[in-house]
């Protein structure tokens, strides 16, 4: 039996890392084998690209877009696809929806170009479920600010993150794999919503 591919998306500080820990605990309780990974990153090459993307100097928009997809190509080949083929569930902190949201929405790059790169790198291969944690930008930024200095992308302004959020919400309207989770609620309510989604996926035919 093949595994499942779950991606977690949303603006900064909305609770992705916190809730991935909850998802891992849920999978362990349900005796489901899984790996947990992230983008950009998840491989040696991807983590090096992540460091350049988040903590390096100036990166042009085109270079940023190509680096996101270069990291993803390696990640799919080396980690994600082999894990799913071996029957494991893959929990991925961000995936291609983040590229549409940040590079397409935030940076206002051409969405058709992003689609071409998506087709090149993973064609019809898509997550089985995408949990979009949604909250107004002000809430996410206030939560993220508690963690310390902003990285290169977190340093963008409010308008940038409002475009990112809008793009996520637009994409969520276009594909059934999305589950929108109201991340403004307290953590236990957020986790109740996530648990319902996970249970539904577990019970759905492959
Ligand atoms: N990127 C990525 C692109 O531009 N294009 C791409 O294609 C891809 C893949 C990656 C960066 O790269 C960009 C997007 C990003 O800028 P990242 O590691 O994913 O960065 O980091 P962030 O999104 O910046 O992740 P954060 O750690 O900031 O946010 P999280 O993980 O969403 O938030 P989390 O869980 O750390 O929570 C933040 C705080 O809020 C509290 C937590 O306890 C924590 O203190 N919290 C809550 N408090 C109250 N109520 C709740 N419901 C709460 N949920 C969490």
mmCIF file of C-alpha atoms and ligand atoms in Angstrom, residues 8-20 38-41 50 53-54 64-65 67-69 72 93-103 107 133 139-140 142-147 151-155 160-161 164 168 182-191, ligand 1:
data_model
loop_
_atom_site.group_PDB
_atom_site.id
_atom_site.type_symbol
_atom_site.label_atom_id
_atom_site.label_comp_id
_atom_site.label_asym_id
_atom_site.label_seq_id
_atom_site.Cartn_x
_atom_site.Cartn_y
_atom_site.Cartn_z
ATOM 1 C CA UNK A 8 0.940 22.115 5.792
ATOM 2 C CA UNK A 9 0.675 25.649 4.494
ATOM 3 C CA UNK A 10 0.030 29.156 5.748
ATOM 4 C CA UNK A 11 1.673 32.494 6.440
ATOM 5 C CA UNK A 12 4.463 32.892 9.012
ATOM 6 C CA UNK A 13 3.619 32.272 12.660
ATOM 7 C CA UNK A 14 0.253 30.698 11.948
ATOM 8 C CA UNK A 15 1.225 27.524 13.834
ATOM 9 C CA UNK A 16 2.625 25.099 11.236
ATOM 10 C CA UNK A 17 5.549 23.854 13.333
ATOM 11 C CA UNK A 18 3.411 23.566 16.475
ATOM 12 C CA UNK A 19 0.704 21.570 14.707
ATOM 13 C CA UNK A 20 3.126 19.317 12.840
ATOM 14 C CA UNK A 38 10.150 20.676 5.242
ATOM 15 C CA UNK A 39 10.591 23.040 2.310
ATOM 16 C CA UNK A 40 12.767 24.615 1.327
ATOM 17 C CA UNK A 41 14.987 21.887 2.735
ATOM 18 C CA UNK A 50 17.334 27.144 2.438
ATOM 19 C CA UNK A 53 17.349 31.758 0.650
ATOM 20 C CA UNK A 54 16.552 32.761 4.229
ATOM 21 C CA UNK A 64 14.604 32.699 -5.603
ATOM 22 C CA UNK A 65 11.925 30.968 -7.671
ATOM 23 C CA UNK A 67 16.089 27.787 -5.994
ATOM 24 C CA UNK A 68 12.715 26.858 -4.446
ATOM 25 C CA UNK A 69 12.052 24.451 -7.312
ATOM 26 C CA UNK A 72 11.928 20.672 -4.353
ATOM 27 C CA UNK A 93 5.986 21.786 6.160
ATOM 28 C CA UNK A 94 5.224 23.818 2.976
ATOM 29 C CA UNK A 95 5.302 22.687 -0.681
ATOM 30 C CA UNK A 96 4.449 24.185 -4.087
ATOM 31 C CA UNK A 97 1.428 26.133 -2.776
ATOM 32 C CA UNK A 98 3.968 28.253 -0.872
ATOM 33 C CA UNK A 99 5.692 29.067 -4.158
ATOM 34 C CA UNK A 100 2.410 30.262 -5.653
ATOM 35 C CA UNK A 101 1.670 32.240 -2.484
ATOM 36 C CA UNK A 102 5.092 33.820 -1.823
ATOM 37 C CA UNK A 103 6.656 34.135 -5.279
ATOM 38 C CA UNK A 107 6.550 38.890 -5.148
ATOM 39 C CA UNK A 133 -3.747 27.128 8.527
ATOM 40 C CA UNK A 139 -2.014 37.479 14.202
ATOM 41 C CA UNK A 140 0.648 35.365 12.460
ATOM 42 C CA UNK A 142 2.563 38.792 16.328
ATOM 43 C CA UNK A 143 3.044 35.089 17.110
ATOM 44 C CA UNK A 144 6.175 34.797 14.928
ATOM 45 C CA UNK A 145 7.698 37.968 16.439
ATOM 46 C CA UNK A 146 8.006 36.219 19.810
ATOM 47 C CA UNK A 147 10.646 33.934 18.274
ATOM 48 C CA UNK A 151 14.780 36.147 8.191
ATOM 49 C CA UNK A 152 15.090 37.567 4.643
ATOM 50 C CA UNK A 153 11.487 36.708 3.673
ATOM 51 C CA UNK A 154 9.904 37.435 7.086
ATOM 52 C CA UNK A 155 11.316 40.955 6.786
ATOM 53 C CA UNK A 160 3.393 41.352 0.905
ATOM 54 C CA UNK A 161 1.940 38.937 3.488
ATOM 55 C CA UNK A 164 0.507 35.736 0.254
ATOM 56 C CA UNK A 168 -3.337 30.706 -0.428
ATOM 57 C CA UNK A 182 -9.175 28.411 11.342
ATOM 58 C CA UNK A 183 -5.842 29.143 13.047
ATOM 59 C CA UNK A 184 -7.179 32.125 15.011
ATOM 60 C CA UNK A 185 -8.731 29.680 17.501
ATOM 61 C CA UNK A 186 -6.904 28.451 20.585
ATOM 62 C CA UNK A 187 -4.510 25.568 20.028
ATOM 63 C CA UNK A 188 -6.842 22.801 21.218
ATOM 64 C CA UNK A 189 -9.607 23.951 18.819
ATOM 65 C CA UNK A 190 -7.109 24.113 15.954
ATOM 66 C CA UNK A 191 -5.956 20.598 16.763
HETATM 67 N N1 LIG B 1 8.978 29.967 1.065
HETATM 68 C C1 LIG B 1 8.898 28.610 1.212
HETATM 69 C C2 LIG B 1 8.790 30.568 -0.170
HETATM 70 O O1 LIG B 1 8.899 31.797 -0.292
HETATM 71 N N2 LIG B 1 8.496 29.784 -1.251
HETATM 72 C C3 LIG B 1 8.417 28.430 -1.170
HETATM 73 O O2 LIG B 1 8.191 27.761 -2.188
HETATM 74 C C4 LIG B 1 8.614 27.821 0.117
HETATM 75 C C5 LIG B 1 8.537 26.331 0.249
HETATM 76 C C6 LIG B 1 10.204 29.193 5.093
HETATM 77 C C7 LIG B 1 10.156 30.499 4.357
HETATM 78 O O3 LIG B 1 10.324 30.218 2.993
HETATM 79 C C8 LIG B 1 9.286 30.799 2.236
HETATM 80 C C9 LIG B 1 8.140 30.959 3.191
HETATM 81 C C10 LIG B 1 8.830 31.220 4.513
HETATM 82 O O4 LIG B 1 9.064 32.602 4.604
HETATM 83 P P1 LIG B 1 9.408 28.363 7.398
HETATM 84 O O5 LIG B 1 10.455 27.596 8.083
HETATM 85 O O6 LIG B 1 8.321 27.594 6.780
HETATM 86 O O7 LIG B 1 10.061 29.404 6.409
HETATM 87 O O8 LIG B 1 8.985 29.295 8.487
HETATM 88 P P2 LIG B 1 7.757 30.128 8.822
HETATM 89 O O9 LIG B 1 6.545 30.065 8.051
HETATM 90 O O10 LIG B 1 8.411 31.448 9.005
HETATM 91 O O11 LIG B 1 7.386 29.323 10.091
HETATM 92 P P3 LIG B 1 7.191 29.885 11.471
HETATM 93 O O12 LIG B 1 7.957 29.004 12.393
HETATM 94 O O13 LIG B 1 7.354 31.347 11.522
HETATM 95 O O14 LIG B 1 5.652 29.716 11.658
HETATM 96 P P4 LIG B 1 4.802 28.518 12.050
HETATM 97 O O15 LIG B 1 5.589 27.267 12.020
HETATM 98 O O16 LIG B 1 3.582 28.614 11.257
HETATM 99 O O17 LIG B 1 4.421 28.888 13.559
HETATM 100 P P5 LIG B 1 4.840 28.169 14.925
HETATM 101 O O18 LIG B 1 4.199 26.852 15.029
HETATM 102 O O19 LIG B 1 6.311 28.293 15.104
HETATM 103 O O20 LIG B 1 4.062 29.122 15.937
HETATM 104 C C11 LIG B 1 4.501 30.438 16.218
HETATM 105 C C12 LIG B 1 4.112 30.791 17.677
HETATM 106 O O21 LIG B 1 2.698 30.842 17.800
HETATM 107 C C13 LIG B 1 2.234 29.983 18.834
HETATM 108 C C14 LIG B 1 3.333 28.935 18.996
HETATM 109 O O22 LIG B 1 3.326 28.391 20.294
HETATM 110 C C15 LIG B 1 4.587 29.755 18.711
HETATM 111 O O23 LIG B 1 4.986 30.447 19.860
HETATM 112 N N3 LIG B 1 0.952 29.423 18.383
HETATM 113 C C16 LIG B 1 -0.238 29.768 18.904
HETATM 114 N N4 LIG B 1 -0.567 30.618 19.879
HETATM 115 C C17 LIG B 1 -1.898 30.733 20.157
HETATM 116 N N5 LIG B 1 -2.891 30.075 19.511
HETATM 117 C C18 LIG B 1 -2.595 29.205 18.517
HETATM 118 N N6 LIG B 1 -3.577 28.563 17.871
HETATM 119 C C19 LIG B 1 -1.211 29.031 18.177
HETATM 120 N N7 LIG B 1 -0.575 28.286 17.240
HETATM 121 C C20 LIG B 1 0.741 28.535 17.383
#
